[in-house]
Structures are given as structure tokens and as C-alpha cells.
Amino acid sequence: MTIDIADLPAERISFSPSPLAELCMALHALSQPAHHPGLGSWTTATSAALDPCLADRLLEAEFLWRSSFSDLFMAFAGVPGGTGLPGATLAEELDVLDRLDDERFVTAALEHCSLARYDSGLPSPLKDPAARTRALETAAARGPRQLGFSVRLLDDTAAVRVWLRRLLEECEEAFFAETWRRVQPQQLADARHKTLVLRRKGLAAALKETSAALRVDAEGTVITADKMVHGTATATDPAVGEGLVFVPTHFGWPHLLVLHAPGWRPVVHYPLASPSDGLAAGSASVDLLQRRMEALAHPMRMRLCRSLARAPYTTGELANVYGITAPEVSRHLSVLKKAGLLRTHRQGRYVQHQLDLSIVARIGSDFIEGILR
């Protein structure tokens, strides 16, 4: 995932919390608690305290935040001529959401129906019969309530917009106001800190502190997000205005989101790291994770790992144990070493290899983080 920032003035790169984006992540955590084991206490208590009527209505529109994250929750990035920055309060951001035209609103609400074409521009289900049919077929697969919501969205967009705003306001009244009061100070402090790092040390240093999955090229023209998704965005689109915003979230890990829809300013929604929620500074890249999975998938390397997990061995010892040649062992060890799974040290004239169990133990969490990022 890349963001073109060539010719973007440094002052147009911002770090800022967004209450509406955070509400999206909170709703996602409530609908997908397995993605967020570190939030177990909060999701359990909040779900238990929800009014049954509110919980029931949340199910109707849950595809806005359950399996994908609708760009509606970052409306500040999609209003041409706007500031391109989040509002200070949920009410302010809902006002900005109200300013989206119906086509943009509906397309963003139903983006989960056309994720494969997300970054190439989605046809409007309000005008394109094929897009409407596809949206309703996708909604029907989610359930009758989701289908009913989608039909109402397409047939009476104005009424659904009012309904959705009221639903989000009720979420604020029920649980989010207290949640935001608790997390906003840390998010503001994080945004101020990263803004200071950006000004004093440059973008590369700010990205390093933001996420191990973000980097910028040597020329400072392209930001890359290490995700199992391919897409491009530009921060200097004259049609919508130049700018790039980084939005922190307490509820997002392990998701690192990049808004890259055509006609919208790019936004990076990054999780705030803490020892409890597990985002380590040395998180594996997607490429490294793939190499590790491929290295361990080979039957012979699996057998070698059985021995290497128990004690250090030389190439010759492993060749004798498994009845293969030393060069064959060396080739397998080379694959494991490139994947970062081996520790090697010299004992006199012998070179011994041993499996790094601390790395292997991380593959489970790295895999989950990598595919959800």
C-alpha cells in the first residue's frame, strides 16, 4: 500500500484524533471481540450494558464496521473544499458527515460490496443498476436485516442518513462519551508528540514511532504501509485538496487502516501501542511472515526443526540423523536462516544451529497481526 506525497508541503501532514473514527473502531471491537483480546474486559462490560433495542439496531448496519471499515467514519477526508482534518467532537464530525453528497455517502456505506475495486473508483449503486444488484446480493448474504437496511439506504437515502446519525448519537450517550473522555487525552498527547517529532526529526522518524509497518523512501516522496492489501493513493489530488492525516486509535490494534479511495484525501488510522495490546516495535513484516510460513511448510524442514528445537546441531549431525546429504541440509538451513528462525554460533571448528523458539512462538500472533493489519 503506497501513498504518493511528492510535492506535499510538510505542514500538510497532520496527526489528529478523530472521535467518529474511534467510534467506528469501538463498534468493530464490540462486533469482533476475537480480533481484540486485549479489550476483553471493555467489550464484555460494554456489550452487557447495551440497551437491547440499541444492540438490535446496531446489527442492521454492522457491515459498516464489522468486516470492513466504512469511509463514512472519516468523512472529513471526503468533503471537497473542507479542512481535511477531524473535528474536535463527535457532533462536529457528524455535521461533516451530513455534508457528504448522497452518492458519496451511499458508495462509502456499501464499499464492502466492491472491495476488489475500492481504489479504482466504485460505480454509484444509486445510478448503476449492476452496482445496485451487487450491493443487494452482498447484503442478502449477510442476513435479512442487513438486506433491509441496504434496500432502505438505496430507496430512501435521506431517511437512512437521519437514522444512522441518531444511532451513532445514541452510541455516544450509551457508552462512547465516557470512553472518549478516557482515551482522548492520550490520543491528543500522542498527536502532539508525533507532530513535534515530524517537525524536529523528519517524516521517517515520525513514521517509525507511529508503526513498524510504515516507512518512507529515501527521497521522501512515497510512504509504504506493509499490508496484505495492494493499493495506491495520492496526497496532492487537486480535486479534493492536498493533505495526509494520521489518526490514532486505542481500539484498532492489530488493524492499520489506510483510506485510499479515489476522490478522498488519504488517511492512516494507526493503533497506539502498549505492552498490553501487543504491538511490538519488532513486528514481522508481511514479507518476512510469508518467508517464515513457507520455510516451515516443507516436510523436511519441519523434521529438522524438531531436532533444532531441542539442541544445537551441526550440518553433518543433521545429515546423519535424517539420511540426507550435508549440502541438502545446508540448503534447508539457509531457508530457515533467511526467515530469521535460526540462531547460529561457532563451537571450536564446528558451526552449530538451533531453532530460535522465541521467534517461532511469535508466528501465531504475527500471523494474526499480519492478516488483520
XYZ file of N, CA and C in Angstrom, residues 121-372:
756
model
N -12.261 3.317 -8.014
C -13.479 4.103 -8.159
C -14.689 3.195 -8.282
N -15.632 3.328 -7.370
C -16.792 2.449 -7.364
C -17.974 3.121 -8.058
N -18.685 2.392 -8.918
C -19.898 2.977 -9.502
C -20.951 3.192 -8.433
N -21.752 4.207 -8.604
C -22.757 4.523 -7.599
C -23.937 3.562 -7.688
N -24.269 2.867 -6.599
C -25.456 2.000 -6.612
C -26.744 2.782 -6.809
N -26.682 4.105 -6.624
C -27.868 4.926 -6.853
C -28.128 5.125 -8.342
N -27.092 4.967 -9.172
C -27.237 5.212 -10.608
C -26.963 3.982 -11.462
N -26.100 3.092 -10.973
C -25.685 1.934 -11.753
C -26.492 0.701 -11.332
N -27.361 0.175 -12.223
C -28.188 -0.986 -11.863
C -27.364 -2.202 -11.444
N -26.210 -2.427 -12.125
C -25.383 -3.585 -11.766
C -24.801 -3.420 -10.372
N -24.391 -2.192 -10.043
C -23.846 -1.938 -8.706
C -24.932 -2.115 -7.650
N -26.142 -1.694 -7.965
C -27.254 -1.865 -7.018
C -27.526 -3.352 -6.783
N -27.569 -4.114 -7.868
C -27.830 -5.555 -7.739
C -26.748 -6.235 -6.918
N -25.490 -5.880 -7.198
C -24.371 -6.479 -6.461
C -24.437 -6.118 -4.983
N -24.779 -4.860 -4.687
C -24.856 -4.426 -3.294
C -25.940 -5.193 -2.543
N -27.089 -5.382 -3.183
C -28.197 -6.069 -2.509
C -27.917 -7.567 -2.368
N -27.225 -8.150 -3.355
C -26.872 -9.566 -3.243
C -25.883 -9.783 -2.090
N -24.923 -8.875 -1.971
C -23.948 -8.981 -0.876
C -24.634 -8.808 0.464
N -25.541 -7.834 0.551
C -26.259 -7.589 1.799
C -27.125 -8.785 2.165
N -27.758 -9.421 1.149
C -28.629 -10.570 1.414
C -27.842 -11.718 2.024
N -26.569 -11.853 1.609
C -25.738 -12.918 2.165
C -25.414 -12.671 3.628
N -25.497 -11.414 4.064
C -25.222 -11.088 5.471
C -26.449 -11.346 6.355
N -27.639 -11.320 5.762
C -28.831 -11.565 6.551
C -29.977 -10.649 6.161
N -31.202 -10.987 6.563
C -32.374 -10.193 6.166
C -32.356 -8.771 6.710
N -31.818 -8.559 7.903
C -31.767 -7.205 8.449
C -30.820 -6.325 7.641
N -29.669 -6.889 7.294
C -28.708 -6.133 6.505
C -29.259 -5.835 5.111
N -30.002 -6.798 4.558
C -30.635 -6.564 3.257
C -31.669 -5.454 3.367
N -32.482 -5.495 4.420
C -33.480 -4.450 4.601
C -32.862 -3.076 4.751
N -31.758 -2.996 5.497
C -31.064 -1.724 5.662
C -30.544 -1.217 4.319
N -29.984 -2.105 3.504
C -29.422 -1.705 2.218
C -30.516 -1.250 1.258
N -31.649 -1.934 1.268
C -32.766 -1.510 0.412
C -33.236 -0.118 0.819
N -33.368 0.112 2.112
C -33.798 1.440 2.582
C -32.753 2.494 2.223
N -31.469 2.130 2.343
C -30.398 3.069 2.021
C -30.487 3.522 0.570
N -30.794 2.591 -0.330
C -30.856 2.921 -1.745
C -32.175 3.596 -2.132
N -33.242 3.226 -1.464
C -34.557 3.756 -1.840
C -34.921 5.040 -1.114
N -34.386 5.228 0.083
C -34.702 6.435 0.870
C -33.447 6.855 1.624
N -32.470 7.326 0.855
C -31.156 7.665 1.431
C -31.270 8.704 2.537
N -32.109 9.715 2.337
C -32.229 10.798 3.320
C -32.685 10.255 4.673
N -33.657 9.355 4.666
C -34.170 8.804 5.926
C -33.110 7.964 6.629
N -32.350 7.191 5.859
C -31.314 6.357 6.468
C -30.190 7.221 7.042
N -29.883 8.330 6.387
C -28.860 9.221 6.919
C -29.272 9.767 8.279
N -30.521 10.130 8.409
C -31.029 10.603 9.702
C -30.978 9.469 10.726
N -31.400 8.274 10.288
C -31.414 7.106 11.181
C -30.011 6.783 11.668
N -29.020 6.811 10.758
C -27.659 6.458 11.135
C -27.067 7.491 12.090
N -27.327 8.766 11.825
C -26.794 9.786 12.733
C -27.373 9.595 14.135
N -28.665 9.342 14.194
C -29.274 9.145 15.520
C -28.712 7.904 16.203
N -28.436 6.855 15.436
C -27.865 5.634 16.001
C -26.497 5.921 16.623
N -25.675 6.673 15.916
C -24.338 6.986 16.433
C -24.411 7.924 17.628
N -25.383 8.822 17.629
C -25.581 9.691 18.795
C -26.012 8.876 20.008
N -26.820 7.858 19.800
C -27.239 7.003 20.909
C -26.059 6.184 21.431
N -25.152 5.802 20.539
C -23.942 5.118 20.984
C -23.111 6.036 21.885
N -23.057 7.300 21.504
C -22.329 8.259 22.338
C -22.975 8.354 23.713
N -24.292 8.435 23.744
C -24.998 8.546 25.021
C -24.837 7.277 25.858
N -24.836 6.120 25.190
C -24.827 4.852 25.911
C -23.457 4.494 26.472
N -22.401 4.710 25.681
C -21.084 4.267 26.151
C -19.922 5.094 25.620
N -20.075 5.722 24.441
C -18.890 6.284 23.818
C -18.434 7.589 24.459
N -19.345 8.381 24.982
C -18.923 9.645 25.595
C -17.938 9.395 26.725
N -18.237 8.415 27.555
C -17.329 8.084 28.659
C -16.033 7.484 28.132
N -16.152 6.632 27.135
C -14.957 6.028 26.542
C -14.050 7.093 25.933
N -14.624 8.024 25.188
C -13.835 9.071 24.537
C -13.214 10.009 25.572
N -13.941 10.282 26.627
C -13.397 11.116 27.696
C -12.146 10.480 28.287
N -12.129 9.163 28.321
C -10.997 8.454 28.914
C -9.806 8.368 27.966
N -10.052 8.161 26.666
C -8.936 7.910 25.749
C -8.455 9.164 25.016
N -9.294 10.192 24.929
C -8.906 11.368 24.142
C -7.625 12.044 24.627
N -7.419 12.217 25.952
C -6.187 12.896 26.374
C -4.916 12.219 25.884
N -4.868 10.895 25.942
C -3.671 10.198 25.479
C -3.512 10.341 23.966
N -4.629 10.331 23.244
C -4.544 10.489 21.789
C -4.054 11.886 21.419
N -4.544 12.889 22.134
C -4.071 14.255 21.881
C -2.587 14.376 22.185
N -2.156 13.759 23.283
C -0.739 13.808 23.644
C 0.106 13.093 22.595
N -0.389 11.956 22.104
C 0.346 11.219 21.084
C 0.451 12.037 19.803
N -0.641 12.697 19.408
C -0.631 13.517 18.197
C 0.345 14.685 18.334
N 0.363 15.322 19.508
C 1.300 16.434 19.722
C 2.748 15.945 19.663
N 2.988 14.799 20.289
C 4.348 14.257 20.302
C 4.829 13.938 18.891
N 3.998 13.261 18.117
C 4.418 12.876 16.771
C 4.537 14.090 15.855
N 3.724 15.102 16.081
C 3.869 16.344 15.319
C 5.219 16.984 15.616
N 5.618 16.954 16.872
C 6.913 17.507 17.265
C 8.054 16.710 16.638
N 7.930 15.371 16.646
C 8.956 14.525 16.022
C 9.034 14.823 14.533
N 7.881 14.983 13.895
C 7.850 15.287 12.466
C 8.593 16.582 12.164
N 8.369 17.611 12.974
C 8.988 18.911 12.726
C 10.483 18.913 13.029
N 10.871 18.201 14.087
C 12.267 18.253 14.526
C 13.147 17.198 13.887
N 12.594 16.010 13.635
C 13.424 14.907 13.152
C 13.052 14.427 11.753
N 11.903 14.846 11.258
C 11.519 14.464 9.908
C 10.495 13.346 9.863
N 9.984 13.104 8.655
C 8.903 12.142 8.467
C 9.320 10.716 8.793
N 10.518 10.322 8.408
C 10.953 8.945 8.662
C 10.919 8.623 10.157
N 11.373 9.560 10.971
C 11.371 9.339 12.420
C 9.945 9.287 12.957
N 9.068 10.145 12.434
C 7.675 10.150 12.894
C 6.979 8.847 12.521
N 7.235 8.343 11.320
C 6.622 7.088 10.894
C 7.133 5.924 11.731
N 8.412 5.950 12.063
C 8.986 4.876 12.878
C 8.300 4.791 14.228
N 7.945 5.941 14.781
C 7.256 5.946 16.077
C 5.772 5.630 15.932
N 5.241 5.786 14.719
C 3.812 5.552 14.500
C 3.512 4.074 14.362
N 4.286 3.376 13.517
C 4.054 1.949 13.304
C 5.267 1.336 12.633
N 5.604 0.118 13.033
C 6.695 -0.605 12.381
C 6.334 -0.981 10.955
N 5.055 -0.865 10.597
C 4.609 -1.227 9.253
C 4.665 -0.056 8.282
N 5.124 1.121 8.732
C 5.174 2.304 7.874
C 6.618 2.708 7.606
N 6.864 3.140 6.382
C 8.192 3.668 6.051
C 8.051 4.640 4.879
N 9.053 5.476 4.712
C 9.090 6.418 3.599
C 10.377 6.193 2.824
N 10.336 6.387 1.503
C 11.531 6.174 0.692
C 12.562 7.264 0.954
N 13.774 7.031 0.452
C 14.891 7.947 0.723
C 14.624 9.345 0.198
N 13.861 9.459 -0.883
C 13.560 10.772 -1.456
C 12.432 11.489 -0.725
N 11.756 10.776 0.181
C 10.642 11.380 0.913
C 9.430 11.636 0.049
N 9.214 10.795 -0.969
C 8.105 11.018 -1.893
C 7.012 9.968 -1.813
N 7.309 8.802 -1.228
C 6.327 7.717 -1.173
C 6.353 7.067 0.205
N 5.182 6.985 0.819
C 5.025 6.248 2.074
C 4.479 4.869 1.739
N 5.064 3.842 2.336
C 4.596 2.470 2.130
C 4.070 1.911 3.444
N 2.882 1.308 3.375
C 2.296 0.608 4.517
C 2.369 -0.886 4.241
N 2.994 -1.625 5.130
C 3.195 -3.059 4.956
C 1.901 -3.792 5.312
N 1.065 -4.039 4.295
C -0.223 -4.691 4.494
C -0.422 -5.749 3.413
N -1.285 -6.722 3.695
C -1.636 -7.721 2.691
C -2.735 -7.185 1.779
N -2.615 -5.954 1.401
C -3.543 -5.280 0.500
C -2.713 -4.417 -0.424
N -3.075 -4.402 -1.696
C -2.369 -3.563 -2.645
C -3.256 -2.382 -3.009
N -2.677 -1.198 -3.008
C -3.426 -0.005 -3.374
C -2.505 1.200 -3.401
N -2.972 2.252 -4.031
C -2.204 3.491 -4.119
C -3.109 4.666 -3.807
N -2.511 5.731 -3.331
C -3.239 6.965 -3.047
C -2.301 8.130 -3.273
N -2.876 9.288 -3.477
C -2.073 10.497 -3.601
C -2.569 11.535 -2.608
N -1.612 12.217 -2.001
C -1.958 13.247 -1.015
C -2.024 14.629 -1.643
N -1.946 14.703 -2.970
C -1.959 16.004 -3.649
C -2.979 16.029 -4.781
N -4.131 15.427 -4.554
C -5.197 15.430 -5.560
C -5.882 16.794 -5.568
N -5.775 17.568 -6.649
C -6.368 18.908 -6.664
C -7.886 18.894 -6.567
N -8.509 17.753 -6.916
C -9.968 17.688 -6.892
C -10.521 17.707 -5.473
N -9.750 17.182 -4.516
C -10.250 17.115 -3.137
C -9.408 17.958 -2.189
N -8.192 18.324 -2.614
C -7.314 19.111 -1.749
C -6.168 18.275 -1.233
N -5.033 18.914 -1.033
C -3.851 18.183 -0.601
C -3.845 17.994 0.907
N -3.226 16.904 1.329
C -3.105 16.654 2.758
C -3.056 15.174 3.072
N -2.463 14.850 4.194
C -2.378 13.488 4.706
C -2.539 13.558 6.215
N -3.455 12.763 6.746
C -3.743 12.785 8.177
C -3.474 11.411 8.784
N -2.808 11.402 9.922
C -2.589 10.196 10.718
C -3.492 10.289 11.948
N -4.340 9.286 12.116
C -5.330 9.288 13.198
C -5.033 8.140 14.160
N -4.794 8.435 15.436
C -4.527 7.358 16.408
C -5.813 6.678 16.862
N -5.677 5.444 17.318
C -6.825 4.729 17.881
C -6.372 3.830 19.024
N -7.183 3.792 20.074
C -6.940 2.867 21.178
C -7.543 1.491 20.901
N -8.505 1.444 19.996
C -9.269 0.216 19.780
C -8.854 -0.517 18.506
N -7.841 -0.010 17.797
C -7.573 -0.523 16.473
C -6.662 -1.730 16.357
N -5.700 -1.906 17.304
C -4.740 -2.980 17.110
C -5.429 -4.323 16.945
N -5.034 -5.163 15.974
C -3.832 -5.044 15.139
C -4.064 -4.368 13.783
N -5.199 -3.703 13.608
C -5.505 -3.114 12.306
C -4.736 -1.805 12.084
N -4.116 -1.706 10.933
C -3.530 -0.453 10.462
C -4.287 -0.120 9.185
N -5.118 0.903 9.227
C -6.013 1.206 8.106
C -5.467 2.347 7.268
N -5.633 2.222 5.962
C -5.232 3.285 5.045
C -6.420 3.600 4.140
N -7.004 4.775 4.318
C -8.064 5.222 3.425
C -7.397 5.675 2.131
N -7.746 4.996 1.016
C -7.112 5.341 -0.253
C -8.117 5.361 -1.400
N -9.355 5.744 -1.079
C -10.393 5.807 -2.114
C -10.159 7.005 -3.031
N -10.393 6.842 -4.340
C -10.261 7.975 -5.258
C -11.194 9.111 -4.855
N -10.685 10.328 -4.904
C -11.505 11.470 -4.559
C -11.563 11.773 -3.078
N -10.840 11.000 -2.273
C -10.740 11.231 -0.834
C -9.274 11.488 -0.494
N -9.045 12.336 0.490
C -7.671 12.508 0.965
C -7.250 11.245 1.713
N -6.008 10.839 1.568
C -5.567 9.639 2.277
C -5.498 9.863 3.784
N -5.820 8.821 4.518
C -5.762 8.838 5.972
C -5.129 7.532 6.433
N -4.243 7.617 7.404
C -3.667 6.427 8.033
C -4.204 6.357 9.456
N -4.920 5.288 9.754
C -5.513 5.088 11.080
C -4.650 4.071 11.811
N -3.859 4.530 12.762
C -2.837 3.670 13.358
C -3.143 3.370 14.821
N -2.850 2.143 15.269
C -3.099 1.792 16.667
C -2.015 2.331 17.582
N -2.430 2.816 18.730
C -1.476 3.212 19.758
C -0.936 1.942 20.408
N 0.379 1.824 20.465
C 1.000 0.621 21.003
C 1.075 0.693 22.518
N 0.957 -0.462 23.138
C 1.183 -0.580 24.574
C 1.580 -2.014 24.850
N 2.307 -2.278 25.952
C 2.702 -3.658 26.238
C 1.514 -4.591 26.349
N 0.350 -4.078 26.782
C -0.792 -4.950 26.999
C -1.477 -5.357 25.717
N -1.462 -4.468 24.686
C -2.167 -4.861 23.468
C -1.248 -5.455 22.419
N 0.048 -5.544 22.718
C 0.899 -6.451 21.974
C 1.546 -5.949 20.710
N 1.458 -4.703 20.349
C 2.093 -4.243 19.128
C 3.564 -3.976 19.396
N 4.384 -4.923 19.110
C 5.815 -4.809 19.396
C 6.507 -3.988 18.328
N 7.557 -3.311 18.747
C 8.311 -2.496 17.798
C 8.925 -3.359 16.716
N 9.207 -4.628 17.018
C 9.812 -5.518 16.035
C 8.812 -6.398 15.330
N 7.583 -5.964 15.153
C 6.575 -6.761 14.474
C 7.081 -7.203 13.112
N 6.776 -8.458 12.757
C 7.255 -9.002 11.493
C 6.576 -8.313 10.321
N 7.348 -8.071 9.256
C 6.750 -7.560 8.032
C 5.951 -8.666 7.369
N 5.053 -8.291 6.471
C 4.273 -9.294 5.760
C 5.191 -10.192 4.941
N 6.228 -9.618 4.325
C 7.159 -10.407 3.530
C 7.908 -11.410 4.391
N 8.364 -10.969 5.566
C 9.078 -11.881 6.460
C 8.144 -12.963 6.977
N 6.912 -12.603 7.285
C 5.941 -13.594 7.737
C 5.728 -14.658 6.664
N 5.632 -14.230 5.401
C 5.449 -15.183 4.311
C 6.651 -16.120 4.205
N 7.860 -15.570 4.323
C 9.054 -16.413 4.254
C 9.068 -17.442 5.389
N 8.642 -17.013 6.571
C 8.636 -17.943 7.705
C 7.617 -19.061 7.495
N 6.439 -18.702 7.005
C 5.415 -19.728 6.784
C 5.865 -20.707 5.709
N 6.468 -20.186 4.629
C 6.949 -21.058 3.563
C 8.101 -21.937 4.051
N 8.975 -21.368 4.887
C 10.107 -22.147 5.401
C 9.626 -23.320 6.237
N 8.626 -23.119 7.046
C 8.146 -24.168 7.945
C 7.200 -25.142 7.248
N 6.732 -24.796 6.053
C 5.761 -25.654 5.376
C 6.404 -26.897 4.754
N 7.726 -26.875 4.534
C 8.397 -28.005 3.880
C 8.547 -29.173 4.866
N 8.172 -30.394 4.464
C 8.215 -31.539 5.399
C 9.597 -31.786 6.000
N 10.648 -31.689 5.182
C 11.977 -31.946 5.716
C 12.402 -30.858 6.694
N 12.065 -29.602 6.380
C 12.436 -28.526 7.315
C 11.663 -28.652 8.620
N 10.446 -29.143 8.550
C 9.695 -29.400 9.774
C 10.412 -30.445 10.621
N 10.920 -31.473 9.972
C 11.625 -32.531 10.703
C 12.936 -31.996 11.285
N 13.643 -31.179 10.503
C 14.871 -30.578 11.017
C 14.579 -29.703 12.237
N 13.477 -28.976 12.168
C 13.114 -28.089 13.283
C 12.854 -28.880 14.557
N 12.366 -30.125 14.394
C 12.113 -30.955 15.578
C 13.404 -31.156 16.357
N 14.486 -31.408 15.639
C 15.780 -31.584 16.305
C 16.341 -30.248 16.773
N 16.266 -29.244 15.897
C 16.866 -27.942 16.204
C 16.160 -27.235 17.357
N 14.949 -27.631 17.639
C 14.234 -27.024 18.765
C 14.731 -27.566 20.095
N 15.381 -28.722 20.051
C 15.782 -29.380 21.291
C 17.234 -29.090 21.678
N 18.077 -28.911 20.669
C 19.501 -28.695 20.955
C 20.186 -28.166 19.703
N 21.386 -27.581 19.843
C 22.130 -27.148 18.662
C 22.752 -28.348 17.947
N 22.745 -28.292 16.610
C 23.301 -29.361 15.796
C 24.160 -28.771 14.684
N 25.153 -29.568 14.246
C 25.929 -29.188 13.078
C 25.244 -29.740 11.833
N 25.679 -29.253 10.685
C 25.126 -29.740 9.421
C 25.364 -31.239 9.266
N 26.574 -31.682 9.600
C 26.891 -33.100 9.470
C 26.031 -33.975 10.363
N 25.795 -33.523 11.596
C 24.960 -34.301 12.519
C 23.543 -34.448 11.973
N 23.003 -33.378 11.449
C 21.641 -33.425 10.904
C 21.575 -34.323 9.675
N 22.630 -34.295 8.852
C 22.656 -35.160 7.671
C 22.630 -36.633 8.086
N 23.372 -36.978 9.133
C 23.390 -38.361 9.613
C 22.055 -38.767 10.205
N 21.436 -37.871 10.950
C 20.164 -38.190 11.611
C 19.068 -38.450 10.592
N 19.024 -37.641 9.539
C 17.888 -37.717 8.611
C 18.221 -38.400 7.294
N 19.448 -38.875 7.149
C 19.781 -39.660 5.977
C 19.798 -38.881 4.680
N 20.174 -37.623 4.743
C 20.303 -36.804 3.535
C 21.713 -36.239 3.489
N 22.085 -35.648 2.377
C 23.459 -35.139 2.238
C 23.621 -33.817 2.983
N 24.868 -33.515 3.320
C 25.164 -32.257 4.004
C 24.768 -31.043 3.165
N 25.005 -31.051 1.823
C 24.546 -29.905 1.034
C 23.033 -29.705 1.090
N 22.280 -30.826 1.130
C 20.817 -30.705 1.243
C 20.440 -30.043 2.570
N 21.102 -30.485 3.637
C 20.849 -29.878 4.941
C 21.172 -28.389 4.899
N 22.287 -28.045 4.305
C 22.706 -26.647 4.224
C 21.667 -25.797 3.498
N 21.092 -26.348 2.410
C 20.076 -25.583 1.671
C 18.848 -25.342 2.543
N 18.426 -26.359 3.271
C 17.261 -26.195 4.144
C 17.552 -25.205 5.281
N 18.758 -25.307 5.855
C 19.127 -24.387 6.931
C 19.202 -22.953 6.413
N 19.640 -22.792 5.169
C 19.721 -21.448 4.583
C 18.338 -20.818 4.494
N 17.330 -21.614 4.117
C 15.955 -21.102 4.034
C 15.463 -20.689 5.415
N 15.721 -21.531 6.403
C 15.299 -21.225 7.768
C 16.017 -19.984 8.300
N 17.293 -19.860 7.943
C 18.062 -18.709 8.420
C 17.567 -17.419 7.780
N 17.263 -17.447 6.471
C 16.752 -16.258 5.803
C 15.407 -15.822 6.374
N 14.672 -16.790 6.899
C 13.385 -16.485 7.529
C 13.553 -16.010 8.964
N 14.802 -15.948 9.434
C 15.065 -15.460 10.784
C 14.698 -16.428 11.877
N 14.688 -17.743 11.550
C 14.223 -18.736 12.515
C 15.363 -19.469 13.223
N 16.598 -19.241 12.783
C 17.730 -19.965 13.363
C 18.699 -19.034 14.076
N 19.338 -19.580 15.099
C 20.493 -18.942 15.715
C 21.701 -19.826 15.416
N 22.785 -19.208 15.012
C 23.991 -19.961 14.639
C 25.180 -19.462 15.450
N 25.971 -20.368 15.959
C 27.184 -19.964 16.667
C 28.276 -21.004 16.437
N 29.493 -20.586 16.594
C 30.644 -21.469 16.357
C 31.123 -22.059 17.676
N 31.347 -23.365 17.652
C 31.890 -24.085 18.798
C 33.196 -24.723 18.341
N 34.330 -24.020 18.558
C 35.595 -24.509 18.028
C 35.564 -24.464 16.512
N 35.817 -25.615 15.876
C 35.781 -25.649 14.410
C 34.418 -26.058 13.869
N 33.446 -26.212 14.763
C 32.108 -26.620 14.341
C 31.147 -25.426 14.384
N 30.259 -25.395 13.420
C 29.186 -24.391 13.388
C 27.898 -25.087 13.779
N 27.282 -24.608 14.834
C 26.063 -25.226 15.343
C 24.855 -24.330 15.083
N 23.732 -24.985 14.815
C 22.488 -24.266 14.505
C 21.419 -24.698 15.501
N 20.589 -23.730 15.881
C 19.486 -24.040 16.792
C 18.289 -23.169 16.449
N 17.101 -23.757 16.583
C 15.865 -23.014 16.302
C 15.657 -21.944 17.359
N 15.296 -20.744 16.920
C 15.011 -19.653 17.857
C 13.544 -19.767 18.273
N 13.322 -20.405 19.410
C 11.949 -20.682 19.851
C 11.169 -19.408 20.148
N 11.852 -18.346 20.551
C 11.140 -17.098 20.841
C 10.518 -16.524 19.562
N 11.206 -16.701 18.419
C 10.671 -16.235 17.138
C 9.541 -17.145 16.673
N 9.756 -18.450 16.779
C 8.717 -19.399 16.354
C 7.436 -19.190 17.154
N 7.584 -18.906 18.443
C 6.415 -18.692 19.288
C 5.614 -17.474 18.854
N 6.295 -16.506 18.194
C 5.607 -15.296 17.753
C 4.823 -15.496 16.467
N 5.072 -16.569 15.747
C 4.449 -16.709 14.430
C 2.939 -16.680 14.532
N 2.395 -17.288 15.580
C 0.944 -17.263 15.734
C 0.414 -15.846 15.831
N 0.961 -15.028 16.730
C 0.497 -13.655 16.893
C 0.883 -12.796 15.695
N 2.072 -13.060 15.119
C 2.474 -12.309 13.935
C 1.529 -12.591 12.771
N 1.119 -13.851 12.624
C 0.219 -14.206 11.535
C -1.117 -13.484 11.683
N -1.650 -13.498 12.900
C -2.927 -12.823 13.144
C -2.788 -11.333 12.876
N -1.697 -10.745 13.386
C -1.490 -9.302 13.181
C -1.309 -8.980 11.709
N -0.552 -9.827 11.005
C -0.284 -9.572 9.590
C -1.525 -9.614 8.722
N -2.394 -10.583 8.938
C -3.575 -10.701 8.078
C -4.667 -9.697 8.461
N -4.638 -9.220 9.695
C -5.644 -8.241 10.107
C -5.186 -6.810 9.914
